[in-house]
Coordinates of C-alpha atoms in Angstrom, one line a residue:
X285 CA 4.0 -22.8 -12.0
X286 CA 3.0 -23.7 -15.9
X287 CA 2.5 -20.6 -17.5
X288 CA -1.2 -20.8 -19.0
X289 CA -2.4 -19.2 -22.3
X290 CA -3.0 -16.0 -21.7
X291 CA -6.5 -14.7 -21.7
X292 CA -7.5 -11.0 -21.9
X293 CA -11.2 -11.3 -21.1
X294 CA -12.5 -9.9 -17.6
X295 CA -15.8 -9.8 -16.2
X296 CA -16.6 -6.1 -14.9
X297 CA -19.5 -5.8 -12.4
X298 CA -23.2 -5.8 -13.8
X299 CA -22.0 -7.0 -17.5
X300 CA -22.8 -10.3 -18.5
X301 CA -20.4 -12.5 -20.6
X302 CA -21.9 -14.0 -23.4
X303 CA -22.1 -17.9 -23.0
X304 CA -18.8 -20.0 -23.9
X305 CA -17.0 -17.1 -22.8
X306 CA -13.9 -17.8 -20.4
X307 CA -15.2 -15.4 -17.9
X308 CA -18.4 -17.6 -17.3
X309 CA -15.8 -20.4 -15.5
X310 CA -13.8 -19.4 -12.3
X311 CA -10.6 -21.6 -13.5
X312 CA -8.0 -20.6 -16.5
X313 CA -5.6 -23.2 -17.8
X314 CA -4.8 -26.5 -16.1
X315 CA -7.7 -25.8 -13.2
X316 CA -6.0 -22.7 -11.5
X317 CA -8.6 -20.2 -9.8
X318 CA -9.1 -16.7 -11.5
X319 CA -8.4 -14.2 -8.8
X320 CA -11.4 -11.9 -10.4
X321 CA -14.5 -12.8 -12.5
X322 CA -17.9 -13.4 -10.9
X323 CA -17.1 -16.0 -7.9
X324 CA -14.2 -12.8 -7.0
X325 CA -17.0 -10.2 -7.1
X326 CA -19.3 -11.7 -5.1
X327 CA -17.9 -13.7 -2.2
X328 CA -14.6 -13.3 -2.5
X329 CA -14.2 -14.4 1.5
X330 CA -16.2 -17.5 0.3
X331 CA -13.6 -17.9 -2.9
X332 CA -10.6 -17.6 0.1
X333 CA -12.1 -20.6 2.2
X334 CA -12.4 -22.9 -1.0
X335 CA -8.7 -21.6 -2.2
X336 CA -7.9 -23.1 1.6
X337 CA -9.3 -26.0 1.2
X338 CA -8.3 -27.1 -1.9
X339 CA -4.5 -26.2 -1.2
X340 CA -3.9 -25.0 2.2
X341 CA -2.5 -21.5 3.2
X342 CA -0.8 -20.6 -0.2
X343 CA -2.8 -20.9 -3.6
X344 CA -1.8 -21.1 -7.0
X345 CA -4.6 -18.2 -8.4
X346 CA -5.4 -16.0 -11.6
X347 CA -4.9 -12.4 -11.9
X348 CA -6.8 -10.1 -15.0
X349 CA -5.3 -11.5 -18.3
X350 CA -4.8 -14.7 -16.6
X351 CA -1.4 -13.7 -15.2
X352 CA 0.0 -16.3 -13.1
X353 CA 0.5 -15.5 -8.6
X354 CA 0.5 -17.2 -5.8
X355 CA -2.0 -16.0 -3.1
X356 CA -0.7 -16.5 0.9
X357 CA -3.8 -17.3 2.8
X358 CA -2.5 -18.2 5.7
X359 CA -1.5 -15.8 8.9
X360 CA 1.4 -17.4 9.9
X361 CA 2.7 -17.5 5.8
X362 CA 1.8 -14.0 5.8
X363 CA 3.4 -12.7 8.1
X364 CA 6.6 -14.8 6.8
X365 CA 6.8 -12.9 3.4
X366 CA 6.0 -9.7 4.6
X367 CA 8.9 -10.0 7.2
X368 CA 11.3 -12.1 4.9
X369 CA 12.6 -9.5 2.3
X370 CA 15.8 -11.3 1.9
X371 CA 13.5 -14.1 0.0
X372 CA 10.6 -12.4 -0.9
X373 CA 11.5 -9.0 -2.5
X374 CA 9.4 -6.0 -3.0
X375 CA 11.1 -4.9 -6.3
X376 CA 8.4 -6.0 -9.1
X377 CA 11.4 -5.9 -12.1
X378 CA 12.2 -9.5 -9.8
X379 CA 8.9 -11.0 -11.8
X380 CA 9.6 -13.2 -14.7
X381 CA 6.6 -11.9 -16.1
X382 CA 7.5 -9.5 -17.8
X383 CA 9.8 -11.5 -20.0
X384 CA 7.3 -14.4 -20.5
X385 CA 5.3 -12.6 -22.5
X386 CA 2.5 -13.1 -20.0
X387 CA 1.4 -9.5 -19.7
X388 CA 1.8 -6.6 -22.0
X389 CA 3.4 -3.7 -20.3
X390 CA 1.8 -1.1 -21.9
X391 CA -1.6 -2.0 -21.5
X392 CA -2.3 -4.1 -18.9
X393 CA -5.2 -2.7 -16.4
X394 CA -2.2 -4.4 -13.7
X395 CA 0.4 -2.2 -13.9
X396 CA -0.7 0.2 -11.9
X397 CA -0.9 -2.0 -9.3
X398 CA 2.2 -4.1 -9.6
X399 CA 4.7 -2.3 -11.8
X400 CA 8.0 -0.9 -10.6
X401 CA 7.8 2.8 -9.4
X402 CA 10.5 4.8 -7.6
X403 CA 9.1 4.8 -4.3
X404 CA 9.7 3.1 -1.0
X405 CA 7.1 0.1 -1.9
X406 CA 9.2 -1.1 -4.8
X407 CA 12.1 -1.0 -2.8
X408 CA 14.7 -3.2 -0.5
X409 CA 17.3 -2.7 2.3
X410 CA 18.9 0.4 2.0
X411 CA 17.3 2.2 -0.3
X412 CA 14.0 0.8 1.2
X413 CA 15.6 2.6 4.3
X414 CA 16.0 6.1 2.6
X415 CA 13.0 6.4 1.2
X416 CA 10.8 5.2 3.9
X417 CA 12.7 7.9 6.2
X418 CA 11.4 10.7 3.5
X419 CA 7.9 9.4 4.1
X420 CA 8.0 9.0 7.7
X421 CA 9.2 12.3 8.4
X422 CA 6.4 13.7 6.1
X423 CA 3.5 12.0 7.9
X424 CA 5.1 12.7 11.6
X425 CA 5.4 16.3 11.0
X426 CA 1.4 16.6 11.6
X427 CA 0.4 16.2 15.4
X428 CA -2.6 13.8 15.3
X429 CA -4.8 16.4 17.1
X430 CA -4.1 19.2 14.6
X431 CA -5.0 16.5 12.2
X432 CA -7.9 15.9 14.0
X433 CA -8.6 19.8 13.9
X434 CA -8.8 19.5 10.0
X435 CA -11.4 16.2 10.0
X436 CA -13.5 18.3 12.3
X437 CA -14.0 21.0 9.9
X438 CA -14.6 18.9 6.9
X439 CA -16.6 16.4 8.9
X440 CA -19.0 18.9 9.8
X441 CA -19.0 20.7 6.5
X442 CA -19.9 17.6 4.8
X443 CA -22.5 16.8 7.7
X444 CA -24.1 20.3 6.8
X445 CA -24.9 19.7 3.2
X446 CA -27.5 17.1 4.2
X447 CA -28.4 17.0 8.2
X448 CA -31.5 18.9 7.0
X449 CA -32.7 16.4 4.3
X450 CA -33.5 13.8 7.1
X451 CA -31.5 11.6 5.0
X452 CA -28.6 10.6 2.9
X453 CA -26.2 8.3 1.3
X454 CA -22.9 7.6 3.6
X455 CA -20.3 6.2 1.1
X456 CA -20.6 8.4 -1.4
X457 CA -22.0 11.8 0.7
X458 CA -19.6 10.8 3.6
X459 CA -17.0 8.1 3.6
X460 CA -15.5 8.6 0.3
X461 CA -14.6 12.8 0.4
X462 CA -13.6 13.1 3.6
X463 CA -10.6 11.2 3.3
X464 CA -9.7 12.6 0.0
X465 CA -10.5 16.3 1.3
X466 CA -8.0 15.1 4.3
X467 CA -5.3 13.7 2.8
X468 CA -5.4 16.4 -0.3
X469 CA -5.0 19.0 2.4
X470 CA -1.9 17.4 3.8
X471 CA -0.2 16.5 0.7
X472 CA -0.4 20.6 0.1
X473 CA -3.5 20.7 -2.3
X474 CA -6.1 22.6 -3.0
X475 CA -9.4 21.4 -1.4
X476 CA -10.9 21.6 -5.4
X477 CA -8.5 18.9 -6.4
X478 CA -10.3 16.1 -4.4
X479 CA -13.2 15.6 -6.2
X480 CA -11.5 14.4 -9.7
X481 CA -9.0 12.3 -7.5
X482 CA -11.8 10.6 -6.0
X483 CA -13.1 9.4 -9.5
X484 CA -9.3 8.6 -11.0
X485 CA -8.6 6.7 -7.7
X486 CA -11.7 4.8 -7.6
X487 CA -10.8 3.5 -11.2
X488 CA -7.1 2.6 -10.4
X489 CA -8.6 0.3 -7.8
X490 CA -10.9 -1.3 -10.2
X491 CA -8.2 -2.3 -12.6
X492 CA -10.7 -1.7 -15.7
X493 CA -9.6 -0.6 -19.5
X494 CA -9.4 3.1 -18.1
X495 CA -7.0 2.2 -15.1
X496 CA -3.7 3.3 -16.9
X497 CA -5.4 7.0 -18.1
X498 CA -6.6 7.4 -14.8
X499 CA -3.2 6.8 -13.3
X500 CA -1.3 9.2 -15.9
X501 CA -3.9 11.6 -14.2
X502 CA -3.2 11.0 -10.7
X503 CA 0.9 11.3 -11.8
X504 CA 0.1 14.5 -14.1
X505 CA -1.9 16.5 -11.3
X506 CA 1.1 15.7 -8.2
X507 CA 3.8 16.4 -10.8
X508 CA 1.7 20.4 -10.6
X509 CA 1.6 20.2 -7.4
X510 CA 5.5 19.1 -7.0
X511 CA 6.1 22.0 -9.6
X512 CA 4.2 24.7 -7.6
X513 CA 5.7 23.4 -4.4
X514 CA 9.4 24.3 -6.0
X515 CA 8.1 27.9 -5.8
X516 CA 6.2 28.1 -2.9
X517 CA 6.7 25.4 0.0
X518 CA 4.4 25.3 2.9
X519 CA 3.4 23.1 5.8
X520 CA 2.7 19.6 4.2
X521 CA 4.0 16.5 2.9
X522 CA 4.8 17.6 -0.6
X523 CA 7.1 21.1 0.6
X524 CA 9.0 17.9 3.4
X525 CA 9.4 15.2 1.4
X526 CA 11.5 17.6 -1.2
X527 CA 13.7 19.7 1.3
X528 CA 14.3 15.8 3.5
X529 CA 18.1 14.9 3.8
X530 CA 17.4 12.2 1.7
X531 CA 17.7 13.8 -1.2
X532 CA 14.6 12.5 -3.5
X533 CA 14.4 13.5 -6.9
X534 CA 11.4 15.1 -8.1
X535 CA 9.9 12.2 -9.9
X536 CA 10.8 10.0 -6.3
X537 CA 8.3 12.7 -4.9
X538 CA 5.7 12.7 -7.0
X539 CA 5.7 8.7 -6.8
X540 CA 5.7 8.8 -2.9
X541 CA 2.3 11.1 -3.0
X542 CA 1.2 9.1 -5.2
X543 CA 1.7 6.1 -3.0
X544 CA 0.1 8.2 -0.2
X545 CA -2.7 9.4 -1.6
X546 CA -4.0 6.3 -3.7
X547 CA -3.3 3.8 -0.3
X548 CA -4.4 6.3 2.6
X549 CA -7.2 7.0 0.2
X550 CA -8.8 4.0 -0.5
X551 CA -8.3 2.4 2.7
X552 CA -10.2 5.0 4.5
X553 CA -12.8 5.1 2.9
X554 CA -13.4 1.8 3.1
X555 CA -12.7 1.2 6.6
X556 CA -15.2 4.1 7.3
X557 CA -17.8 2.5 4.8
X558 CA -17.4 -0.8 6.8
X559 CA -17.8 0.4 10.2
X560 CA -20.6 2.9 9.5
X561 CA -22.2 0.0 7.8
X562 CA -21.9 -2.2 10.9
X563 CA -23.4 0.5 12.9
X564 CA -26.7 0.8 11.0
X565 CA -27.1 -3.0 10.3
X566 CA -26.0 -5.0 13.5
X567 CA -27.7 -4.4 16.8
X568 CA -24.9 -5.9 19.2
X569 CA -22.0 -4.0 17.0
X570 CA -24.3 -0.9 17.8
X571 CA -25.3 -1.7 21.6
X572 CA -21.5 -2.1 22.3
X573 CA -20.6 1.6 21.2
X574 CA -24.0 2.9 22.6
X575 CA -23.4 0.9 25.8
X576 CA -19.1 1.9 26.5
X577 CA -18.6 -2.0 26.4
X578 CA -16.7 -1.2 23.1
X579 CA -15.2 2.7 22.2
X580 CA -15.0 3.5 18.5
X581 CA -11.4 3.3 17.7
X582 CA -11.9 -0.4 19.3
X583 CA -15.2 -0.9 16.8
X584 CA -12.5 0.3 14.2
X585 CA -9.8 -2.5 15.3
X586 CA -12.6 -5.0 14.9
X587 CA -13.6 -4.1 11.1
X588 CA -9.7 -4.3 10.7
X589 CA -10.1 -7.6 11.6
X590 CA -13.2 -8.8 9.7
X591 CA -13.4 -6.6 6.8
X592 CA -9.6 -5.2 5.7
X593 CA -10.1 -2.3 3.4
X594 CA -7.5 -3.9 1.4
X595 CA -8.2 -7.5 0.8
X596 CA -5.6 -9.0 -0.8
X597 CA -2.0 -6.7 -1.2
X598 CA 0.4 -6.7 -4.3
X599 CA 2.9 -8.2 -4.1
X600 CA 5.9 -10.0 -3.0
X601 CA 8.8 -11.8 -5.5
X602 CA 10.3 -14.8 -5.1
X603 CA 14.2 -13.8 -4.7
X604 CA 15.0 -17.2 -5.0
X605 CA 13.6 -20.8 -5.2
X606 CA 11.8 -21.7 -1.9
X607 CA 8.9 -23.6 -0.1
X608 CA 5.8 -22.1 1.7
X609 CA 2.9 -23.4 2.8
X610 CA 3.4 -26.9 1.3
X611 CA 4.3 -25.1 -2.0
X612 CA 7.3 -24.9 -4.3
X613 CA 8.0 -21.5 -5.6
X614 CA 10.3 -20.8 -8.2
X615 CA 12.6 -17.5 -8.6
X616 CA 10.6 -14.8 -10.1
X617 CA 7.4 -16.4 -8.8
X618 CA 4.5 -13.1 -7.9
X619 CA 2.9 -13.4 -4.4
X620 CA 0.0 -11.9 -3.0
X621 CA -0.5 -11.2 0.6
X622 CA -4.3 -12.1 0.9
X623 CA -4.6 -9.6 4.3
X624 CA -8.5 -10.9 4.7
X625 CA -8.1 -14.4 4.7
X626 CA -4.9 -14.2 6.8
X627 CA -7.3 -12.2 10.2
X628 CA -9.7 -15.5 9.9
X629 CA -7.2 -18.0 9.8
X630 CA -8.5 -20.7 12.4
X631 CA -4.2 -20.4 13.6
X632 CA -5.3 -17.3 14.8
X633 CA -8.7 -16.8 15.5
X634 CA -10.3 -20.4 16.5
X635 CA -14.1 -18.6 16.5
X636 CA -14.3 -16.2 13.6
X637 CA -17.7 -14.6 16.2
X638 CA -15.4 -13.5 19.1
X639 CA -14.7 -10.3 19.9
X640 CA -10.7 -8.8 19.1
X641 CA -11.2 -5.3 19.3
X642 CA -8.5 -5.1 21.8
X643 CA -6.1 -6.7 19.8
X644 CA -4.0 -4.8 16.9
X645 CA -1.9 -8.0 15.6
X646 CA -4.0 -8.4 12.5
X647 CA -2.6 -8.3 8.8
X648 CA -4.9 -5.1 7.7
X649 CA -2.0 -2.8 7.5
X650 CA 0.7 -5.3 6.5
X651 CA 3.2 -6.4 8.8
X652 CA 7.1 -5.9 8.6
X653 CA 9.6 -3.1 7.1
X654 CA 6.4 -2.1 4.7
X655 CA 4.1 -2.2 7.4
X656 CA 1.4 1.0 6.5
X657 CA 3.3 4.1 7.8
X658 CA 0.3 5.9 7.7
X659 CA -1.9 4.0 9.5
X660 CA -2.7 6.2 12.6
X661 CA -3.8 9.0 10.4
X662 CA -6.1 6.8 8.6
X663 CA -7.4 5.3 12.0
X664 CA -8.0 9.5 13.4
X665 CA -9.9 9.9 9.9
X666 CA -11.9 7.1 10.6
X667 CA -12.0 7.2 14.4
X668 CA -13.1 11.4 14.3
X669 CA -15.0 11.5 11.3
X670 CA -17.3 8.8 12.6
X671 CA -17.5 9.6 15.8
X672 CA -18.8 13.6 14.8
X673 CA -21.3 11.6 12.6
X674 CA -23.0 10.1 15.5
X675 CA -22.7 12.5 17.9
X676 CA -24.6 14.7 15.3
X677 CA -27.2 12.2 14.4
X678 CA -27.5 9.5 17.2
X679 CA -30.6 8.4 15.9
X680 CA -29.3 7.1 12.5
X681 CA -30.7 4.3 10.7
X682 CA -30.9 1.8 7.8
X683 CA -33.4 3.3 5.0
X684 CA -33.3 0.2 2.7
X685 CA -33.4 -3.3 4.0
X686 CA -30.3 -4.9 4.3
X687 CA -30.2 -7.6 1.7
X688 CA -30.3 -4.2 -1.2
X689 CA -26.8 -3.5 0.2
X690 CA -24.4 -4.0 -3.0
X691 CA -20.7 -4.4 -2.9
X692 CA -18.0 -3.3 -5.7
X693 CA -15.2 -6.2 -6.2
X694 CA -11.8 -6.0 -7.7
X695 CA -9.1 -8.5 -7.1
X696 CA -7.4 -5.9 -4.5
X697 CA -10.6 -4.8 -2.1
X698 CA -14.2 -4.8 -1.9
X699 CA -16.2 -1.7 -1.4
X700 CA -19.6 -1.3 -0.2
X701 CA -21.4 0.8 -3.1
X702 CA -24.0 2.4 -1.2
X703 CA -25.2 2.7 2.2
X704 CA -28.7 4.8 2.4
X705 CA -29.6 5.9 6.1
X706 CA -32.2 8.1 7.4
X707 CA -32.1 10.3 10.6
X708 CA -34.5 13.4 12.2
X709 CA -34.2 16.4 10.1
X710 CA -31.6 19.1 12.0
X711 CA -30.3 22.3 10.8
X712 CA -26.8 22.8 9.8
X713 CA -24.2 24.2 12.7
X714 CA -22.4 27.4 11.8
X715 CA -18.8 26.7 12.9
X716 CA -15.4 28.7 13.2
X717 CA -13.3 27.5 10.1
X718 CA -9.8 27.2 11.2
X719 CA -7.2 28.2 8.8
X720 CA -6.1 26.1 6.2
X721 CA -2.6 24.6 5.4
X722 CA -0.9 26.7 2.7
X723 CA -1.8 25.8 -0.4
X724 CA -0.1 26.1 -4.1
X725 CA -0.1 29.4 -5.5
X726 CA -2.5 29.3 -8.5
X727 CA -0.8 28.8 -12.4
X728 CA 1.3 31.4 -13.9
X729 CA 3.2 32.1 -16.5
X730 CA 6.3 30.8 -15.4
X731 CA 4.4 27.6 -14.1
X732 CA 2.8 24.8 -15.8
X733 CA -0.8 24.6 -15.9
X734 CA -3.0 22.3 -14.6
X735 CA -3.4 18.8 -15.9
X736 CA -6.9 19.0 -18.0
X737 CA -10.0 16.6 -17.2
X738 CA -12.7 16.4 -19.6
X739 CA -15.5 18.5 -17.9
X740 CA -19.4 16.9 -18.5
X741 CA -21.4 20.2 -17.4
X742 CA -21.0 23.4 -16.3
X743 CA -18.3 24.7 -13.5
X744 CA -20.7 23.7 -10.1
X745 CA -19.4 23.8 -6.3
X746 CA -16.2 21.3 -5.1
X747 CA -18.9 19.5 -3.4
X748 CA -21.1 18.8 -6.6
X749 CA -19.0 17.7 -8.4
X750 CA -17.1 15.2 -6.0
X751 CA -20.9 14.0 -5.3
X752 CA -21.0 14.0 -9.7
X753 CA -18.2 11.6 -9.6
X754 CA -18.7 9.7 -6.8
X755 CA -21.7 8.0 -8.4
X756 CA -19.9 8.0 -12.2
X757 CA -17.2 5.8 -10.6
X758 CA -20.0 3.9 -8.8
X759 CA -22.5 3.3 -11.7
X760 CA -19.0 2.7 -13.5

């Protein structure tokens, strides 16, 4: 691939470019399609099929800044670089990219996303191996129906705050802090830290101008908790990955929450944004669950399938010079493992309409040695916290008409922004509160305090002020 001029210009949601500016045209230098930008944001499955099209099941794309990738489209090539770490290596210092000059390290809005860290994702072979086992044994210490006890709780505590109203707003009132409050719990935290994660997460995702201070944040707040967890270990993640056989270093922990948090995070969510948004808006998705001709944690397999939370997946290197898909790639070459456009393949699925929800052999949580190690916690997130939703208000519905549904785009996934319902008014249910995981002890003297996030308005409840910063990051 020729490397184009670079250009630093990107098109954020709602803001319109002035005219003759390069983020008005969906191609860069020589014709290559920009992988974000307008066309991106608002049919990016659309974008996909003309990517197929014009070059078959691996496409030469665009990233932010014009950096240079390839983009697998197709299942079957998908499946061959996820399984293929030999050629296609997960270690990002493999990229010639940062020696081209193409990107600038230190400021990029992509290095969150694609730079080297010391966790299992930006490893190979053995030490792949090693630090995979760490995480493994982290996430397997929970049995899925003590997890499930924890989702209960917060399910129904979130369900409280606005049964009575008669409605609400799922994403941000429902799908977005459930997950965090889940996964913050497990990790060791402190059910207050999930709100401000929420936000900095959110903003990783969206690989804007404030991407690399949110990260610092996410990194400042888990090295605390790492810290605290020194002095006081407990039941969760944080207290196993640091006493595993393994031997991680502190700054190998901190990366591997990280790596937990951010992907269990925003995968969730958006999985539970999709299929609650299915429920509300399609009759036949709805009379399948109502009717037992479908369960939900079959309805969840089927989103996998048609909506990945995580469309497209950074990123593979080229360990060598090969071909794929009809395409030459050099050494050093970035690929992208388009998840989405790999489940409607027509070498998979001949009839994009027809039911799969039996079937689990779709790209959504990767596929080979970095396969998603979490995925059945995020499926008993989604599959629970759903399911306590609608037992709790069957009669749910749309309250806005269907074409007002907006969708947030990045290069990586595309969330829905809102989703409005209405329902009969109930009163909340009191409910035993079963006791908590331990939790740091709070700062001391001989312990470092807190990371600091500016604060807009006086202390208020966990719970208003995750619902604060839910919409910032939306209106964002």
């Amino acid at each position: 691939m020729t490397v184009p001029p670079t250009d630093h210009t990107t098109t954020e949601p709602g803001l319109v470019p002035p005219p003759g500016c390069p983020a008005h045209t969906a191609t860069g230098a020589e014709g290559v399609t920009r992988l974000h930008g307008p066309d991106a944001v608002n049919d990016p499955m659309g974008l996909y099929e003309k990517l197929r099209a014009a070059h078959g099941p691996v496409a030469p794309v665009l990233l932010e800044g014009d950096v240079r990738a390839w983009l697998v489209l197709g299942y079957l090539e998908n499946r061959d670089v996820a399984t293929r770490s030999t050629q296609f290596s997960r270690d990002p210092r493999t990229w010639h990219g940062w020696t081209s000059g193409e990107i600038d390290a230190e400021t990029s809005p992509l290095v969150p996303m694609i730079g080297w860290r010391p966790d299992c994702v930006c490893a190979d072979g053995e030490e792949h191996q090693r630090l995979r086992g760490a995480v493994t044994a982290g996430l397997n210490q929970f049995d899925l129906r003590g997890v499930r006890r924890h989702i209960t709780r917060f399910a129904h505590q979130l369900i409280d705050e606005f049964c009575q109203k008669g409605r609400t707003e799922l994403v941000g009132e429902f799908a977005e802090p459930l997950p965090m409050l889940v996964l913050t719990h497990l990790l060791g935290m402190r059910d207050e830290d999930a709100p401000k994660l929420v936000h900095a997460a959110r903003d990783l995702f969206k690989a804007t101008e404030t991407s690399l201070a949110s990260n610092a944040y996410v990194l400042e707040t888990l090295e605390q908790l790492v810290a605290a967890k020194r002095v006081l270990p407990g039941q969760d993640i944080a207290s196993v990955l640091m006493a595993h056989p393994a031997g991680l270093s502190d700054e190998e922990v901190q990366h591997h929450l990280r790596l937990i948090l951010l992907a269990g995070y925003e995968t969730t969510a958006n999985l539970m944004a999709n299929v609650l948004r299915m429920t509300v808006t399609d009759p036949r998705f709805r009379g399948s669950l109502a009717g037992g001709q479908m369960t939900l944690p079959e309805a969840v397999e089927q989103v996998l399938w048609d909506e990945p939370p995580l469309m497209v997946c950074p990123g593979r290197w080229a360990t060598g010079d090969t071909s794929l898909g009809g395409q030459e790639i050099k050494a050093g070459d970035m690929l992208l493992l388009g998840l989405a456009a790999g489940n409607v393949d027509q070498a998979v699925r001949r009839d994009p309409s027809t039911r799969v929800h039996h079937n689990r052999a779709h790209l959504s949580f990767s596929a080979g040695a970095h396969e998603c190690p979490g995925q059945d916690i995020g499926r008993v997130i989604a599959d629970t916290g759903i399911d306590i939703l609608l037992t709790r208000l069957p009669d749910i519905s749309l309250a806005v008409r269907e074409s007002e549904l907006t969708w947030r785009s990045s290069t990586w996934s595309r969330h829905l922004t809102a989703l409005p319902v209405k329902f009969a008014s109930r009163v909340p249910e009191i409910r035993e509160v079963s006791a908590p995981l331990p939790v740091p002890p709070p700062p001391s003297s001989a312990m470092p305090s807190a990371p600091r996030w500016p604060e807009s308005a006086p202390r208020a409840s966990w719970r208003t002020r995750l619902r604060r910063l839910l919409r910032m990051s939306r209106s964002s």
